[in-house]
Amino acid sequence: MTHEPQNRSNSGDRAYVDSTEMQRKLYKRSLLIIVLSQIFGGAGLAAGVTVGALLAQDMLGSESYAGIPTALLTLGSALASLLVGRLSQRHGRRLGLAGGFITGGLGAIGVITAAQLNSVALLFVSLLIYGAGTAANLQARYAGTDLAMPNQRAKAISIAMVSTTFGAVAGPNTVEVTGRFATAIGFPALTGPFLLAALAFILAGVVLLIFLRPDPLLVARELAKNTILPSRLATDNKKPQINNNRGLVVGAAVMVLTQIVMVAIMTMTPVHMKHHGHSLGDIGLVIGIHIGAMYLPSLITGVLVDKFGRTFMSITSGVVLLFAGIVAAIAPPDSMVVLIIALALLGIGWNFGLISGTAIIVDATDPTTRAKTQGTIDVLIALAGASGGALSGMVVAHSSFATLSLVGGGLALLLIPVVIWSLSKRNIPASQNIPFN
């Protein structure tokens, strides 16, 4: 019964099994659709990052709780990651990702309503729902790899991620414009970015729902069943055990650590800046550059990961994040230049870790179980972000932004022993056995 939706879609996907040219064309077309959806998704992603903490601070009246919005939307992202992964596993990327984006758009509308009504309870619930858009935005990077050759996977991840840059950088820099628009129509100024987020997330979902056909994951699954593992699938129709467990652990650990460090420092930067007299425009500029650094280097990062390897780039991620923490800690509070450098390094370090970690995960999974596994791992990433966001406000309230930055930078160094452990007993990556197009 559980395989019925997959079987119905297989009849239309079988045409791609015997045609390498059709596979190549679908791979390029799928990437194009993902790029378009990510441009919109990036704009939606930026709202919670830029003004979520400020909105909570205004409504709750304390810096100690400024990290709560990031924690809630990342907790929502964790739950949504699991659901998007399961939905994608059963019905393909199209329904999974579109559902996540549209749900995130509804959450943004809820945040706007909560601010208008000054309802903290509704704000918290809406931020959880808004996290679904973040989950879809992050999981879209996997969709680009479904039909990629093993030596193209990091580049495919990069293409999906770099397209997020356009919307993600534009979003924070529209804080003042959208704030004025929100005020003009009778809403609090800080809801302006969430107005943009609601529209952007819903548009991203509609683009995927209409145009991501045939579904790349379902086609990849057909290729795996028909050209790679027929005998293994014939003997075990339930769940072929071909995942590389060590690779899953290492890839997950790399992404979890980079997420904790990045979210913790990023969350408190707007609060730190506002406390020292910076305007919303200044905050939007710093966060916009930070988000640009998270996504814009992706094309170069993908080439580096494919050329120099996942291990080298994972270690490099830890080193860059350490420097980001040090620079943030010593930055004069009134220096825009030094804060920009710190947040740019923070974004670059996260970019290196996410792409190298994602490539490790894709290498270690098979199309027949890939989406479910990836969704589960993204739950861990989201929970890591929730922890970083929640604890960051408490650390700053009881110590300082400099302490938070130094602790975060030091934590990033744990990436090095994790990667060394992965080298101590290397397994054969699943990707070497599954060249499925």
Coordinates of C-alpha atoms in Angstrom, one line a residue, residues 46-392:
A46 CA 15.7 36.4 5.1
A47 CA 12.8 37.8 7.0
G48 CA 13.2 35.7 10.2
V49 CA 17.0 36.1 10.2
T50 CA 16.9 39.9 9.8
V51 CA 14.1 41.1 12.1
G52 CA 12.8 38.0 13.9
A53 CA 14.9 38.7 17.0
L54 CA 14.0 42.4 16.9
L55 CA 10.3 41.7 16.7
A56 CA 10.5 39.3 19.7
Q57 CA 12.5 41.8 21.7
D58 CA 9.9 44.5 21.1
M59 CA 7.0 42.1 22.0
L60 CA 8.7 40.4 25.0
G61 CA 10.6 43.4 26.2
S62 CA 13.9 41.5 27.0
E63 CA 17.2 40.7 25.2
S64 CA 17.3 37.4 27.0
Y65 CA 14.5 36.1 24.8
A66 CA 15.8 37.6 21.5
G67 CA 17.0 34.2 20.4
I68 CA 13.6 32.6 20.8
P69 CA 12.4 33.4 17.2
T70 CA 15.4 31.7 15.6
A71 CA 15.0 28.7 18.0
L72 CA 11.3 28.4 17.1
L73 CA 11.6 28.7 13.3
T74 CA 14.5 26.3 13.4
L75 CA 12.4 23.9 15.5
G76 CA 9.6 24.3 12.9
S77 CA 12.2 23.7 10.3
A78 CA 13.2 20.4 12.0
L79 CA 9.7 19.1 12.1
A80 CA 9.1 20.2 8.5
S81 CA 12.4 18.7 7.3
L82 CA 11.2 15.3 8.5
L83 CA 7.8 15.8 6.8
V84 CA 9.2 17.2 3.6
G85 CA 11.7 14.3 3.5
R86 CA 8.9 11.7 4.0
L87 CA 6.6 13.4 1.5
S88 CA 9.4 13.5 -1.1
Q89 CA 10.3 9.9 -0.4
R90 CA 6.7 8.8 -1.2
H91 CA 5.7 11.3 -3.9
G92 CA 8.8 13.0 -5.2
R93 CA 10.6 16.3 -4.7
R94 CA 7.9 18.4 -6.4
L95 CA 5.1 17.8 -3.8
G96 CA 7.6 17.7 -0.8
L97 CA 9.3 21.0 -1.6
A98 CA 6.2 22.8 -2.8
G99 CA 4.3 21.8 0.3
G100 CA 7.1 23.1 2.5
F101 CA 7.4 26.5 0.8
I102 CA 3.6 27.2 0.8
T103 CA 3.3 26.2 4.5
G104 CA 6.2 28.6 5.3
G105 CA 4.3 31.4 3.5
L106 CA 1.2 30.7 5.6
G107 CA 3.5 30.9 8.7
A108 CA 4.8 34.3 7.6
I109 CA 1.2 35.5 7.3
G110 CA 0.6 34.3 10.9
V111 CA 3.6 36.3 12.1
I112 CA 2.2 39.4 10.6
T113 CA -1.2 38.8 12.3
A114 CA 0.5 38.1 15.6
A115 CA 2.4 41.4 15.5
Q116 CA -0.8 43.3 14.6
L117 CA -2.7 41.7 17.5
N118 CA 0.4 41.8 19.8
S119 CA -0.2 38.1 20.5
V120 CA 3.0 36.3 21.7
A121 CA 1.4 32.9 21.6
L122 CA 0.3 33.3 17.9
L123 CA 3.8 34.7 17.1
F124 CA 5.5 31.5 18.5
V125 CA 3.1 29.2 16.7
S126 CA 3.5 31.1 13.4
L127 CA 7.3 31.1 13.7
L128 CA 7.2 27.3 14.0
I129 CA 5.1 27.1 10.8
Y130 CA 7.3 29.7 9.1
G131 CA 10.2 27.3 9.6
A132 CA 8.7 25.0 6.9
G133 CA 9.8 27.5 4.3
T134 CA 13.4 27.3 5.7
A135 CA 13.3 23.5 5.6
A136 CA 12.1 23.5 1.9
N137 CA 14.8 26.1 1.0
L138 CA 17.5 23.9 2.5
Q139 CA 16.3 20.6 1.1
A140 CA 16.0 22.0 -2.4
R141 CA 19.8 21.6 -2.6
Y142 CA 19.4 17.8 -2.6
A143 CA 17.0 17.9 -5.6
G144 CA 19.7 19.2 -7.8
T145 CA 21.8 16.1 -7.2
D146 CA 19.2 13.5 -8.0
L147 CA 20.3 13.1 -11.6
A148 CA 23.9 14.3 -11.2
M149 CA 26.9 12.2 -11.8
P150 CA 29.0 11.6 -8.6
N151 CA 31.7 14.0 -9.8
Q152 CA 29.1 16.7 -10.4
R153 CA 27.2 16.5 -7.2
A154 CA 29.0 19.3 -5.2
K155 CA 28.6 21.6 -8.3
A156 CA 24.9 20.7 -8.5
I157 CA 24.4 21.5 -4.8
S158 CA 26.2 24.8 -5.4
I159 CA 24.0 25.8 -8.3
A160 CA 20.9 25.3 -6.2
M161 CA 22.4 27.2 -3.3
V162 CA 23.9 30.1 -5.2
S163 CA 20.5 30.9 -6.7
T164 CA 19.3 31.6 -3.2
T165 CA 21.7 34.5 -3.0
F166 CA 19.6 36.8 -5.2
G167 CA 16.6 36.8 -3.0
A168 CA 18.4 36.3 0.3
V169 CA 20.7 39.3 -0.2
A170 CA 17.8 41.5 -1.5
G171 CA 15.5 40.5 1.4
P172 CA 17.5 42.1 4.3
N173 CA 18.2 45.2 2.3
T174 CA 14.5 45.9 1.8
V175 CA 13.9 46.1 5.6
E176 CA 13.3 49.9 5.5
V177 CA 11.3 49.8 2.3
T178 CA 9.0 47.0 3.4
G179 CA 8.8 48.5 6.8
R180 CA 7.5 51.8 5.3
F181 CA 5.0 49.8 3.2
A182 CA 3.8 47.8 6.2
T183 CA 3.3 51.0 8.2
A184 CA 1.5 52.6 5.3
I185 CA -1.1 49.8 5.3
G186 CA -1.5 49.8 9.1
F187 CA 1.0 47.1 10.3
P188 CA 4.0 47.4 12.5
A189 CA 7.2 48.3 10.6
L190 CA 9.0 45.1 11.6
T191 CA 6.4 43.0 9.8
G192 CA 7.4 44.4 6.5
P193 CA 10.0 41.7 5.7
F194 CA 7.4 39.0 6.6
L195 CA 5.0 40.5 4.0
L196 CA 7.8 39.9 1.5
A197 CA 8.4 36.4 2.9
A198 CA 4.8 35.3 2.6
L199 CA 4.7 36.3 -1.1
A200 CA 8.1 34.8 -1.9
F201 CA 7.6 31.4 -0.2
I202 CA 4.2 30.9 -1.8
L203 CA 5.6 31.8 -5.2
A204 CA 8.5 29.4 -4.8
G205 CA 6.0 26.6 -4.0
V206 CA 3.8 27.4 -6.9
V207 CA 6.8 27.3 -9.3
L208 CA 7.8 23.9 -8.1
L209 CA 4.3 22.5 -8.1
I210 CA 3.7 23.5 -11.7
F211 CA 7.0 23.1 -13.4
L212 CA 9.1 20.4 -11.6
R213 CA 7.8 17.6 -13.9
P214 CA 8.9 14.8 -14.4
D215 CA 10.1 14.6 -10.8
P216 CA 13.9 14.1 -10.7
L217 CA 13.9 11.9 -7.6
L218 CA 11.3 9.5 -9.1
V219 CA 13.3 9.3 -12.3
A220 CA 16.5 8.7 -10.4
R221 CA 14.7 5.9 -8.5
E222 CA 13.6 4.3 -11.7
L223 CA 17.2 4.4 -13.0
A224 CA 18.5 2.8 -9.8
K225 CA 15.8 0.0 -9.9
N226 CA 16.2 -0.8 -13.6
T227 CA 19.9 -0.3 -14.3
I228 CA 21.8 -0.7 -11.1
L229 CA 20.3 -2.9 -8.4
P230 CA 17.7 -5.2 -9.9
S231 CA 19.0 -8.3 -8.2
R232 CA 19.3 -6.7 -4.8
L233 CA 15.9 -5.1 -5.0
A234 CA 14.4 -8.4 -6.2
T235 CA 15.7 -10.2 -3.0
D236 CA 14.8 -7.4 -0.6
N237 CA 11.8 -5.3 -1.6
K238 CA 11.5 -3.6 1.7
K239 CA 14.7 -1.5 2.2
P240 CA 18.1 -2.3 0.5
Q241 CA 20.9 -1.7 3.0
I242 CA 23.4 0.1 0.9
N243 CA 23.9 3.3 2.8
N244 CA 27.4 4.2 4.0
N245 CA 26.7 4.7 7.7
R246 CA 30.1 6.3 8.5
G247 CA 29.6 8.8 5.7
L248 CA 26.2 9.7 7.1
V249 CA 27.6 10.3 10.6
V250 CA 30.5 12.4 9.3
G251 CA 28.3 14.4 6.8
A252 CA 25.7 15.1 9.5
A253 CA 28.3 16.1 12.1
V254 CA 30.0 18.6 9.7
M255 CA 26.6 20.3 8.9
V256 CA 25.4 20.3 12.5
L257 CA 28.5 21.9 13.9
T258 CA 28.6 24.6 11.2
Q259 CA 24.9 25.3 11.8
I260 CA 25.2 25.8 15.5
V261 CA 28.1 28.2 15.2
M262 CA 26.6 30.2 12.3
V263 CA 23.1 30.5 13.8
A264 CA 24.3 31.5 17.3
I265 CA 26.5 34.4 16.1
M266 CA 24.2 35.5 13.4
T267 CA 21.1 35.6 15.6
M268 CA 22.6 38.0 18.1
T269 CA 24.3 40.3 15.6
P270 CA 21.2 42.4 14.9
V271 CA 20.5 42.7 18.7
H272 CA 24.2 43.6 19.4
M273 CA 24.1 46.3 16.6
K274 CA 20.8 47.8 17.7
H275 CA 22.1 48.0 21.3
H276 CA 25.0 50.1 20.1
G277 CA 22.9 52.5 18.1
H278 CA 23.0 51.1 14.5
S279 CA 20.0 51.7 12.3
L280 CA 17.7 49.0 10.7
G281 CA 19.4 49.9 7.4
D282 CA 22.9 49.2 8.9
I283 CA 21.6 45.9 10.3
G284 CA 20.0 44.9 7.0
L285 CA 23.3 45.7 5.2
V286 CA 25.4 43.5 7.5
I287 CA 22.9 40.6 7.5
G288 CA 22.5 40.9 3.7
I289 CA 26.3 40.6 3.2
H290 CA 26.3 37.7 5.6
I291 CA 23.6 35.9 3.7
G292 CA 25.3 36.7 0.5
A293 CA 28.5 35.1 1.8
M294 CA 26.5 32.1 2.9
Y295 CA 25.3 31.4 -0.7
L296 CA 27.3 33.4 -3.3
P297 CA 30.5 31.5 -3.0
S298 CA 28.7 28.3 -3.7
L299 CA 29.7 27.8 -7.3
I300 CA 33.4 28.1 -6.4
T301 CA 32.9 26.0 -3.3
G302 CA 31.3 23.2 -5.4
V303 CA 34.2 23.1 -7.7
L304 CA 36.6 23.1 -4.8
V305 CA 34.8 20.2 -3.1
D306 CA 34.7 18.1 -6.2
K307 CA 38.4 18.9 -7.0
F308 CA 40.1 18.8 -3.5
G309 CA 37.6 16.5 -1.7
R310 CA 35.0 16.7 1.0
T311 CA 37.6 16.2 3.8
F312 CA 39.8 19.2 2.9
M313 CA 36.8 21.5 2.6
S314 CA 35.3 20.3 5.9
I315 CA 38.5 21.2 7.7
T316 CA 38.7 24.5 5.9
S317 CA 35.2 25.3 7.1
G318 CA 36.2 24.9 10.7
V319 CA 39.2 27.1 10.3
V320 CA 37.2 29.9 8.6
L321 CA 34.5 29.7 11.3
L322 CA 37.2 30.1 14.0
F323 CA 38.5 33.2 12.4
A324 CA 34.9 34.5 12.0
G325 CA 34.4 34.1 15.8
I326 CA 37.6 35.8 16.7
V327 CA 36.9 38.8 14.4
A328 CA 33.4 39.2 15.7
A329 CA 34.7 39.1 19.3
I330 CA 37.3 41.8 18.8
A331 CA 35.2 44.0 16.4
P332 CA 34.5 47.5 17.8
P333 CA 30.7 47.8 18.3
D334 CA 30.6 50.9 16.1
S335 CA 32.7 49.5 13.3
M336 CA 30.5 48.5 10.4
V337 CA 33.6 47.3 8.4
V338 CA 34.8 44.9 11.0
L339 CA 31.3 43.5 11.7
I340 CA 30.8 43.0 7.9
I341 CA 34.1 41.1 7.7
A342 CA 33.2 38.9 10.7
L343 CA 29.7 38.1 9.3
A344 CA 31.1 37.5 5.8
L345 CA 33.6 35.0 7.2
L346 CA 30.8 33.4 9.2
G347 CA 28.8 32.9 6.0
I348 CA 31.7 31.6 4.0
G349 CA 32.6 29.0 6.7
W350 CA 29.0 27.8 6.8
N351 CA 29.0 27.6 3.0
F352 CA 32.1 25.4 3.0
G353 CA 30.7 23.1 5.7
L354 CA 27.2 22.8 4.3
I355 CA 28.3 21.9 0.7
S356 CA 31.0 19.5 1.7
G357 CA 28.7 17.9 4.3
T358 CA 25.8 17.6 1.8
A359 CA 28.1 16.0 -0.8
I360 CA 29.2 13.5 1.8
I361 CA 25.5 12.6 2.6
V362 CA 24.6 12.3 -1.1
D363 CA 27.6 10.0 -1.7
A364 CA 26.5 7.8 1.2
T365 CA 22.9 7.3 0.1
D366 CA 21.0 5.6 -2.6
P367 CA 18.0 6.9 -4.6
T368 CA 15.6 4.3 -3.1
T369 CA 16.0 5.7 0.4
R370 CA 17.7 9.1 -0.2
A371 CA 14.9 11.6 0.4
K372 CA 13.9 10.1 3.8
T373 CA 17.5 9.9 5.0
Q374 CA 18.2 13.4 3.9
G375 CA 15.1 14.7 5.6
T376 CA 16.1 13.0 8.9
I377 CA 19.6 14.5 8.7
D378 CA 18.1 18.0 8.1
V379 CA 16.1 17.5 11.3
L380 CA 19.4 17.3 13.2
I381 CA 20.7 20.4 11.4
A382 CA 17.6 22.3 12.3
L383 CA 17.7 21.2 15.9
A384 CA 21.3 22.3 16.0
G385 CA 20.2 25.7 14.7
A386 CA 17.4 25.9 17.3
S387 CA 19.9 25.2 20.1
G388 CA 22.3 27.8 18.8
G389 CA 19.6 30.4 18.5
A390 CA 18.0 29.7 21.9
L391 CA 21.3 29.7 23.8
S392 CA 22.8 32.6 22.0

